[in-house]
Amino acid sequence: MKKRTPKKAAETPGRPRLVNQVVLDRMVELRHQGFSHREIAQKVNRSVRTVGRYLRGVSPQLQLPTTPKRVDVLAHCGKIILYGRDRLELTTQEVDYLFKKLRKTFEQRDPLTRDWLATDSRARVDFLFNEVLRPAMSEIKLRRWIEYFREQVGDGGMSDEEVRDESGASEDRLLPP
């Protein structure tokens, strides 16, 4: 009997890959989170042997009790703002203003300070109260006072043009338009 000659490697597609890069990245991510090979195999629908073969040499990320836990600073501070919303009697617009102020203030910090805020809870609270809420609340109180003043005094039925004409030069005015 004649032996069959194998087809060229280029002509045969070969066995399809069981693991592509997306699945491999997911397996490594799960391993770094501390999952066992069996748990990873269940999550990515592969055999334990396949997972073990691809993850050989990838050890789980160890979390020591002394390792500081990182948190999302904006989400953490946002929860505190929402928790105090009723107590401070904040409107939706005022909460929106606080969130924008929080994001802007946080983004102005250098990366090292951001990392520090993500790991240190006391620094996060100090940042929120001293650098975000204190200046923002004074602005909110000023806006509330202006609205209260407008309600009490009103504009006397005058249009904006009439008020500008009677007020004189703009530098004589106390409040900006």
XYZ file of C-alpha atoms in Angstrom:
177
model
C 0.000 0.000 0.000
C 1.179 3.374 -0.929
C 1.694 5.956 1.769
C -0.343 9.100 1.414
C 1.655 12.251 1.120
C 0.586 14.985 3.496
C -0.771 18.160 2.025
C 1.320 21.262 2.255
C 0.934 23.235 5.461
C -0.137 26.310 3.521
C -3.027 24.440 1.962
C -4.498 23.136 5.200
C -6.041 25.562 7.591
C -4.977 23.569 10.609
C -6.805 23.196 13.844
C -8.687 26.312 14.872
C -7.294 28.128 17.875
C -9.157 27.501 21.110
C -7.854 30.698 22.623
C -7.563 34.037 20.873
C -5.953 37.176 22.275
C -9.185 38.472 23.820
C -9.771 35.222 25.707
C -6.121 35.082 26.751
C -6.249 38.641 28.097
C -9.428 37.785 30.020
C -7.763 34.674 31.494
C -4.708 36.663 32.608
C -6.935 39.347 34.108
C -8.927 36.746 36.046
C -5.710 35.096 37.229
C -4.395 38.434 38.499
C -7.656 38.835 40.390
C -6.861 35.604 42.233
C -9.132 33.080 40.499
C -8.004 29.457 40.270
C -7.514 27.655 36.953
C -10.777 25.755 37.468
C -12.747 28.960 38.089
C -11.162 30.638 35.062
C -11.978 27.608 32.891
C -15.628 27.851 33.913
C -15.758 31.588 33.185
C -14.164 31.408 29.697
C -15.694 28.030 28.711
C -12.392 26.230 28.182
C -10.920 23.141 29.810
C -8.802 23.373 32.936
C -5.895 21.897 30.972
C -6.151 24.610 28.271
C -6.250 27.346 30.892
C -3.266 25.828 32.690
C -1.303 25.576 29.467
C -1.849 29.217 28.537
C -1.406 30.576 32.048
C 1.771 28.679 32.866
C 3.982 31.175 34.663
C 1.189 33.670 35.385
C 0.790 33.837 39.125
C -2.133 35.397 40.939
C -1.681 38.963 42.096
C -1.137 38.873 45.827
C -3.021 41.372 47.936
C -1.312 41.871 51.242
C -3.392 43.186 54.144
C -1.131 46.239 54.253
C -1.534 47.000 50.531
C -3.683 50.150 50.271
C -6.888 49.637 48.359
C -7.294 51.974 45.374
C -10.647 53.585 44.778
C -12.107 55.778 42.079
C -11.777 59.216 43.662
C -14.527 60.858 41.606
C -17.019 58.067 42.336
C -16.166 58.035 46.040
C -16.468 61.814 46.419
C -19.629 61.789 44.300
C -21.260 59.325 46.705
C -20.425 61.625 49.615
C -21.955 64.586 47.777
C -25.128 62.627 47.018
C -25.291 61.417 50.626
C -25.206 65.015 51.894
C -27.558 66.361 49.225
C -30.680 66.372 51.417
C -28.894 67.792 54.431
C -27.453 70.663 52.392
C -30.764 71.084 50.548
C -29.074 71.038 47.155
C -31.045 71.352 43.949
C -30.267 69.271 40.889
C -28.435 72.200 39.293
C -26.329 72.673 42.424
C -25.406 68.984 42.544
C -24.470 69.185 38.862
C -22.306 72.227 39.618
C -20.596 70.352 42.486
C -19.841 67.369 40.244
C -18.354 69.613 37.572
C -16.283 71.452 40.182
C -15.093 68.101 41.608
C -14.027 66.797 38.184
C -12.293 70.042 37.228
C -10.438 70.301 40.545
C -9.387 66.639 40.399
C -8.150 66.880 36.801
C -5.998 69.884 37.692
C -3.958 67.730 40.071
C -0.762 66.021 38.945
C -0.751 62.216 38.487
C 1.165 61.596 41.701
C -1.426 63.491 43.732
C -4.223 61.599 41.978
C -2.606 58.282 42.916
C -2.214 59.468 46.489
C -5.890 60.465 46.634
C -6.864 57.052 45.253
C -5.081 55.231 48.093
C -5.428 57.554 51.100
C -8.950 57.967 52.467
C -8.064 60.866 54.786
C -6.481 62.798 51.903
C -9.625 62.149 49.821
C -11.888 63.594 52.512
C -9.624 66.613 52.992
C -9.534 67.154 49.227
C -13.308 66.969 48.947
C -14.105 69.288 51.838
C -11.264 71.806 51.601
C -10.651 72.079 47.872
C -14.044 71.292 46.369
C -16.937 71.830 48.769
C -15.715 74.925 50.611
C -15.257 77.111 47.504
C -18.227 75.563 45.699
C -20.617 76.016 48.613
C -19.695 79.681 48.936
C -20.519 80.069 45.236
C -23.812 78.190 45.742
C -24.713 80.388 48.718
C -23.990 83.484 46.631
C -26.231 82.200 43.837
C -28.976 81.415 46.341
C -28.689 84.907 47.825
C -28.910 86.512 44.387
C -32.029 84.459 43.571
C -33.579 85.378 46.938
C -32.751 89.035 46.330
C -34.321 88.920 42.865
C -37.474 87.375 44.303
C -37.721 89.971 47.079
C -36.830 93.075 45.104
C -37.788 92.028 41.649
C -36.833 94.110 38.660
C -39.693 96.602 39.071
C -41.073 95.718 35.658
C -38.020 97.121 33.905
C -36.335 95.421 31.007
C -32.611 94.635 31.016
C -31.919 97.510 28.612
C -33.679 100.012 30.885
C -31.721 98.747 33.897
C -28.440 99.100 31.989
C -29.327 102.609 30.832
C -30.134 103.787 34.340
C -27.215 102.059 36.047
C -24.581 104.134 34.286
C -21.086 102.810 33.639
C -20.518 99.100 34.121
C -17.577 99.623 36.496
C -19.928 101.318 39.004
C -22.007 98.148 39.382
C -21.418 95.818 42.322
C -22.265 92.515 40.674
C -21.210 91.330 37.228
C -24.036 90.867 34.687
